[in-house]
Amino acid sequence: MPKILRARPPQEEQEERRVHKLATSRHGPADWILHARMVMSSWEGHQVNEIARDLHCSEQTVRRRLHRFNVQGFEGLGDQKRAGRPRRLSVEDDSRILALVRQSPPGKLERLSDGSLDVRDEQGSAQWSLNALEQAAQEAGITVKRSQIRRICLREGVRWRRTHSWSKSDEKEFAPKG
């Protein structure tokens, strides 16, 4: 008969409060929240297979997390550092790149308050492309390749490409090809 695994009882009241607060939290690291819910369910008397079914994960995951909590305590709820190269770009660099995407490109015509048109850089790109974003990031002091910019934008759901202005028209006689 297999041994029944349960989370150890909280060693102090503060630990119990921290785990409960994290388990009921809506904002925070998703992995910590999930693991805290596993511990809370174990404290409530649920068995490993019930916890796995309720939290939509495998029984082995629940066993591994309960065991880590029993050994390491509250700090065992988080994921351990993973192997591999650490991130070269910081979260601040990611934010600066996303801010670049939201700005208008340097070669885009902009209408001034008096109605005239002006451009920041006549040689610059009129629309953002990955190459133009890479160049703008380099000028801002961020060493980044276009593939990293693409990954950052896709991860955050930010579009760097705009729809083509020539594909739509306000004219009455305009009819798209088709």
PDB file of C-alpha atoms in Angstrom:
ATOM      1  CA  MET A   1       0.000   0.000   0.000  1.00  0.00           C
ATOM      2  CA  PRO A   2       1.459   3.398  -0.974  1.00  0.00           C
ATOM      3  CA  LYS A   3       2.402   5.870   1.712  1.00  0.00           C
ATOM      4  CA  ILE A   4       0.001   8.801   2.076  1.00  0.00           C
ATOM      5  CA  LEU A   5       1.839  12.056   1.545  1.00  0.00           C
ATOM      6  CA  ARG A   6       0.635  15.212   3.272  1.00  0.00           C
ATOM      7  CA  ALA A   7       2.085  18.662   3.741  1.00  0.00           C
ATOM      8  CA  ARG A   8       3.626  19.083   7.158  1.00  0.00           C
ATOM      9  CA  PRO A   9       1.658  21.293   9.544  1.00  0.00           C
ATOM     10  CA  PRO A  10       2.714  24.944   9.587  1.00  0.00           C
ATOM     11  CA  GLN A  11       5.659  25.505  11.906  1.00  0.00           C
ATOM     12  CA  GLU A  12       4.472  28.963  12.895  1.00  0.00           C
ATOM     13  CA  GLU A  13       1.355  31.063  12.489  1.00  0.00           C
ATOM     14  CA  GLN A  14       3.099  33.464  10.118  1.00  0.00           C
ATOM     15  CA  GLU A  15       3.917  30.614   7.707  1.00  0.00           C
ATOM     16  CA  GLU A  16       0.278  29.524   7.674  1.00  0.00           C
ATOM     17  CA  ARG A  17      -0.869  33.113   6.997  1.00  0.00           C
ATOM     18  CA  ARG A  18       1.643  33.544   4.158  1.00  0.00           C
ATOM     19  CA  VAL A  19       0.631  30.274   2.468  1.00  0.00           C
ATOM     20  CA  HIS A  20      -3.082  31.069   2.855  1.00  0.00           C
ATOM     21  CA  LYS A  21      -2.638  34.609   1.524  1.00  0.00           C
ATOM     22  CA  LEU A  22      -0.682  33.320  -1.465  1.00  0.00           C
ATOM     23  CA  ALA A  23      -3.147  30.510  -2.196  1.00  0.00           C
ATOM     24  CA  THR A  24      -6.082  32.940  -2.285  1.00  0.00           C
ATOM     25  CA  SER A  25      -4.187  35.617  -4.182  1.00  0.00           C
ATOM     26  CA  ARG A  26      -5.230  36.645  -7.668  1.00  0.00           C
ATOM     27  CA  HIS A  27      -2.033  38.543  -8.411  1.00  0.00           C
ATOM     28  CA  GLY A  28       1.390  37.067  -8.025  1.00  0.00           C
ATOM     29  CA  PRO A  29       3.606  34.411  -9.538  1.00  0.00           C
ATOM     30  CA  ALA A  30       1.318  31.725 -10.949  1.00  0.00           C
ATOM     31  CA  ASP A  31       3.612  28.874  -9.935  1.00  0.00           C
ATOM     32  CA  TRP A  32       3.758  30.050  -6.299  1.00  0.00           C
ATOM     33  CA  ILE A  33      -0.044  30.405  -6.183  1.00  0.00           C
ATOM     34  CA  LEU A  34      -0.577  26.899  -7.601  1.00  0.00           C
ATOM     35  CA  HIS A  35       1.885  25.322  -5.178  1.00  0.00           C
ATOM     36  CA  ALA A  36       0.366  27.171  -2.214  1.00  0.00           C
ATOM     37  CA  ARG A  37      -3.055  25.827  -3.237  1.00  0.00           C
ATOM     38  CA  MET A  38      -1.595  22.312  -3.196  1.00  0.00           C
ATOM     39  CA  VAL A  39      -0.349  22.818   0.360  1.00  0.00           C
ATOM     40  CA  MET A  40      -3.650  24.371   1.495  1.00  0.00           C
ATOM     41  CA  SER A  41      -5.613  21.447   0.004  1.00  0.00           C
ATOM     42  CA  SER A  42      -3.329  19.016   1.818  1.00  0.00           C
ATOM     43  CA  TRP A  43      -3.860  20.883   5.093  1.00  0.00           C
ATOM     44  CA  GLU A  44      -7.620  20.598   4.508  1.00  0.00           C
ATOM     45  CA  GLY A  45      -7.242  16.809   4.400  1.00  0.00           C
ATOM     46  CA  HIS A  46      -7.411  16.146   0.654  1.00  0.00           C
ATOM     47  CA  GLN A  47      -5.335  13.310  -0.765  1.00  0.00           C
ATOM     48  CA  VAL A  48      -2.796  13.660  -3.580  1.00  0.00           C
ATOM     49  CA  ASN A  49      -5.091  12.296  -6.308  1.00  0.00           C
ATOM     50  CA  GLU A  50      -7.909  14.695  -5.296  1.00  0.00           C
ATOM     51  CA  ILE A  51      -5.551  17.684  -5.283  1.00  0.00           C
ATOM     52  CA  ALA A  52      -4.172  16.735  -8.712  1.00  0.00           C
ATOM     53  CA  ARG A  53      -7.681  16.370 -10.134  1.00  0.00           C
ATOM     54  CA  ASP A  54      -8.885  19.687  -8.664  1.00  0.00           C
ATOM     55  CA  LEU A  55      -5.828  21.662  -9.808  1.00  0.00           C
ATOM     56  CA  HIS A  56      -5.549  19.945 -13.226  1.00  0.00           C
ATOM     57  CA  CYS A  57      -2.021  18.632 -12.810  1.00  0.00           C
ATOM     58  CA  SER A  58      -0.356  15.259 -12.370  1.00  0.00           C
ATOM     59  CA  GLU A  59      -0.169  13.392  -9.084  1.00  0.00           C
ATOM     60  CA  GLN A  60       3.622  13.309  -9.372  1.00  0.00           C
ATOM     61  CA  THR A  61       3.696  17.126  -9.505  1.00  0.00           C
ATOM     62  CA  VAL A  62       1.631  17.325  -6.323  1.00  0.00           C
ATOM     63  CA  ARG A  63       3.851  14.788  -4.572  1.00  0.00           C
ATOM     64  CA  ARG A  64       7.013  16.643  -5.623  1.00  0.00           C
ATOM     65  CA  ARG A  65       5.673  20.001  -4.419  1.00  0.00           C
ATOM     66  CA  LEU A  66       4.393  18.695  -1.097  1.00  0.00           C
ATOM     67  CA  HIS A  67       7.738  17.012  -0.475  1.00  0.00           C
ATOM     68  CA  ARG A  68       9.635  20.249  -1.289  1.00  0.00           C
ATOM     69  CA  PHE A  69       7.365  22.195   1.054  1.00  0.00           C
ATOM     70  CA  ASN A  70       7.976  19.650   3.814  1.00  0.00           C
ATOM     71  CA  VAL A  71      11.745  20.036   3.401  1.00  0.00           C
ATOM     72  CA  GLN A  72      12.170  23.733   2.558  1.00  0.00           C
ATOM     73  CA  GLY A  73       9.064  25.350   3.992  1.00  0.00           C
ATOM     74  CA  PHE A  74       7.544  28.448   2.387  1.00  0.00           C
ATOM     75  CA  GLU A  75      10.559  28.969   0.105  1.00  0.00           C
ATOM     76  CA  GLY A  76       9.955  25.510  -1.359  1.00  0.00           C
ATOM     77  CA  LEU A  77       6.790  26.788  -3.050  1.00  0.00           C
ATOM     78  CA  GLY A  78       8.758  28.643  -5.733  1.00  0.00           C
ATOM     79  CA  ASP A  79      10.531  27.122  -8.686  1.00  0.00           C
ATOM     80  CA  GLN A  80      14.239  26.549  -8.416  1.00  0.00           C
ATOM     81  CA  LYS A  81      16.648  28.298 -10.745  1.00  0.00           C
ATOM     82  CA  ARG A  82      16.894  26.557 -14.063  1.00  0.00           C
ATOM     83  CA  ALA A  83      19.961  25.580 -15.968  1.00  0.00           C
ATOM     84  CA  GLY A  84      21.082  27.657 -18.895  1.00  0.00           C
ATOM     85  CA  ARG A  85      22.158  31.142 -19.638  1.00  0.00           C
ATOM     86  CA  PRO A  86      20.484  33.868 -17.589  1.00  0.00           C
ATOM     87  CA  ARG A  87      18.530  36.572 -19.383  1.00  0.00           C
ATOM     88  CA  ARG A  88      20.740  39.214 -20.889  1.00  0.00           C
ATOM     89  CA  LEU A  89      17.994  41.806 -21.209  1.00  0.00           C
ATOM     90  CA  SER A  90      16.309  43.071 -18.076  1.00  0.00           C
ATOM     91  CA  VAL A  91      12.605  43.705 -17.684  1.00  0.00           C
ATOM     92  CA  GLU A  92      13.422  47.416 -17.897  1.00  0.00           C
ATOM     93  CA  ASP A  93      15.047  46.852 -21.311  1.00  0.00           C
ATOM     94  CA  ASP A  94      11.932  44.987 -22.459  1.00  0.00           C
ATOM     95  CA  SER A  95       9.801  47.935 -21.335  1.00  0.00           C
ATOM     96  CA  ARG A  96      12.031  50.400 -23.177  1.00  0.00           C
ATOM     97  CA  ILE A  97      11.739  48.345 -26.377  1.00  0.00           C
ATOM     98  CA  LEU A  98       7.946  48.186 -26.050  1.00  0.00           C
ATOM     99  CA  ALA A  99       7.895  51.952 -25.496  1.00  0.00           C
ATOM    100  CA  LEU A 100       9.831  52.365 -28.753  1.00  0.00           C
ATOM    101  CA  VAL A 101       7.197  50.325 -30.595  1.00  0.00           C
ATOM    102  CA  ARG A 102       4.437  52.590 -29.279  1.00  0.00           C
ATOM    103  CA  GLN A 103       6.215  55.746 -30.503  1.00  0.00           C
ATOM    104  CA  SER A 104       5.807  56.865 -34.057  1.00  0.00           C
ATOM    105  CA  PRO A 105       8.688  55.855 -36.359  1.00  0.00           C
ATOM    106  CA  PRO A 106      11.350  58.515 -37.040  1.00  0.00           C
ATOM    107  CA  GLY A 107      10.517  58.789 -40.753  1.00  0.00           C
ATOM    108  CA  LYS A 108       6.750  59.083 -40.384  1.00  0.00           C
ATOM    109  CA  LEU A 109       5.104  62.331 -41.392  1.00  0.00           C
ATOM    110  CA  GLU A 110       3.314  64.000 -38.522  1.00  0.00           C
ATOM    111  CA  ARG A 111       0.873  66.877 -38.723  1.00  0.00           C
ATOM    112  CA  LEU A 112       1.801  69.824 -36.532  1.00  0.00           C
ATOM    113  CA  SER A 113      -0.693  72.090 -34.753  1.00  0.00           C
ATOM    114  CA  ASP A 114      -0.524  74.667 -37.568  1.00  0.00           C
ATOM    115  CA  GLY A 115      -1.499  72.016 -40.129  1.00  0.00           C
ATOM    116  CA  SER A 116       1.913  71.573 -41.747  1.00  0.00           C
ATOM    117  CA  LEU A 117       3.672  68.221 -42.024  1.00  0.00           C
ATOM    118  CA  ASP A 118       6.997  67.481 -40.376  1.00  0.00           C
ATOM    119  CA  VAL A 119       9.283  64.479 -40.069  1.00  0.00           C
ATOM    120  CA  ARG A 120      11.860  63.820 -37.339  1.00  0.00           C
ATOM    121  CA  ASP A 121      14.333  62.002 -39.582  1.00  0.00           C
ATOM    122  CA  GLU A 122      13.998  62.120 -43.360  1.00  0.00           C
ATOM    123  CA  GLN A 123      16.242  59.079 -43.775  1.00  0.00           C
ATOM    124  CA  GLY A 124      14.386  57.085 -41.100  1.00  0.00           C
ATOM    125  CA  SER A 125      11.788  54.406 -41.662  1.00  0.00           C
ATOM    126  CA  ALA A 126       8.193  55.596 -42.089  1.00  0.00           C
ATOM    127  CA  GLN A 127       6.828  52.394 -40.531  1.00  0.00           C
ATOM    128  CA  TRP A 128       8.263  50.169 -37.848  1.00  0.00           C
ATOM    129  CA  SER A 129       9.978  47.036 -39.010  1.00  0.00           C
ATOM    130  CA  LEU A 130      12.132  44.738 -36.949  1.00  0.00           C
ATOM    131  CA  ASN A 131      15.242  46.214 -38.580  1.00  0.00           C
ATOM    132  CA  ALA A 132      14.096  49.779 -37.826  1.00  0.00           C
ATOM    133  CA  LEU A 133      13.279  48.821 -34.223  1.00  0.00           C
ATOM    134  CA  GLU A 134      16.686  47.185 -33.854  1.00  0.00           C
ATOM    135  CA  GLN A 135      18.381  50.353 -35.077  1.00  0.00           C
ATOM    136  CA  ALA A 136      16.285  52.568 -32.777  1.00  0.00           C
ATOM    137  CA  ALA A 137      17.063  50.286 -29.814  1.00  0.00           C
ATOM    138  CA  GLN A 138      20.782  50.430 -30.630  1.00  0.00           C
ATOM    139  CA  GLU A 139      20.573  54.233 -30.685  1.00  0.00           C
ATOM    140  CA  ALA A 140      18.815  54.129 -27.297  1.00  0.00           C
ATOM    141  CA  GLY A 141      21.701  52.098 -25.874  1.00  0.00           C
ATOM    142  CA  ILE A 142      20.009  48.669 -25.832  1.00  0.00           C
ATOM    143  CA  THR A 143      22.076  45.917 -27.435  1.00  0.00           C
ATOM    144  CA  VAL A 144      19.433  43.678 -28.954  1.00  0.00           C
ATOM    145  CA  LYS A 145      18.887  41.686 -32.142  1.00  0.00           C
ATOM    146  CA  ARG A 146      15.765  41.790 -34.271  1.00  0.00           C
ATOM    147  CA  SER A 147      14.815  38.222 -33.288  1.00  0.00           C
ATOM    148  CA  GLN A 148      14.791  39.226 -29.612  1.00  0.00           C
ATOM    149  CA  ILE A 149      12.602  42.240 -30.414  1.00  0.00           C
ATOM    150  CA  ARG A 150      10.193  39.936 -32.248  1.00  0.00           C
ATOM    151  CA  ARG A 151      10.068  37.519 -29.283  1.00  0.00           C
ATOM    152  CA  ILE A 152       9.464  40.339 -26.796  1.00  0.00           C
ATOM    153  CA  CYS A 153       6.656  41.844 -28.896  1.00  0.00           C
ATOM    154  CA  LEU A 154       4.978  38.482 -29.480  1.00  0.00           C
ATOM    155  CA  ARG A 155       5.220  37.549 -25.790  1.00  0.00           C
ATOM    156  CA  GLU A 156       3.613  40.844 -24.740  1.00  0.00           C
ATOM    157  CA  GLY A 157       1.041  40.828 -27.566  1.00  0.00           C
ATOM    158  CA  VAL A 158       2.308  44.101 -29.042  1.00  0.00           C
ATOM    159  CA  ARG A 159       2.107  44.632 -32.795  1.00  0.00           C
ATOM    160  CA  TRP A 160       5.020  46.358 -34.463  1.00  0.00           C
ATOM    161  CA  ARG A 161       3.493  46.103 -37.932  1.00  0.00           C
ATOM    162  CA  ARG A 162       0.657  48.342 -38.969  1.00  0.00           C
ATOM    163  CA  THR A 163      -1.969  47.736 -41.622  1.00  0.00           C
ATOM    164  CA  HIS A 164      -1.070  49.059 -45.040  1.00  0.00           C
ATOM    165  CA  SER A 165      -2.539  52.464 -45.735  1.00  0.00           C
ATOM    166  CA  TRP A 166      -2.995  51.665 -49.424  1.00  0.00           C
ATOM    167  CA  SER A 167      -5.271  48.693 -48.715  1.00  0.00           C
ATOM    168  CA  LYS A 168      -8.128  50.915 -47.529  1.00  0.00           C
ATOM    169  CA  SER A 169      -9.588  54.074 -48.940  1.00  0.00           C
ATOM    170  CA  ASP A 170     -12.237  56.593 -47.982  1.00  0.00           C
ATOM    171  CA  GLU A 171     -13.209  57.167 -51.615  1.00  0.00           C
ATOM    172  CA  LYS A 172     -16.678  56.097 -52.739  1.00  0.00           C
ATOM    173  CA  GLU A 173     -15.426  54.456 -55.954  1.00  0.00           C
ATOM    174  CA  PHE A 174     -12.776  52.367 -54.201  1.00  0.00           C
ATOM    175  CA  ALA A 175     -13.333  48.640 -54.512  1.00  0.00           C
ATOM    176  CA  PRO A 176     -10.830  46.133 -53.154  1.00  0.00           C
ATOM    177  CA  LYS A 177      -9.484  43.497 -55.506  1.00  0.00           C
ATOM    178  CA  GLY A 178     -11.015  40.137 -55.008  1.00  0.00           C
TER     179      GLY A 178
END
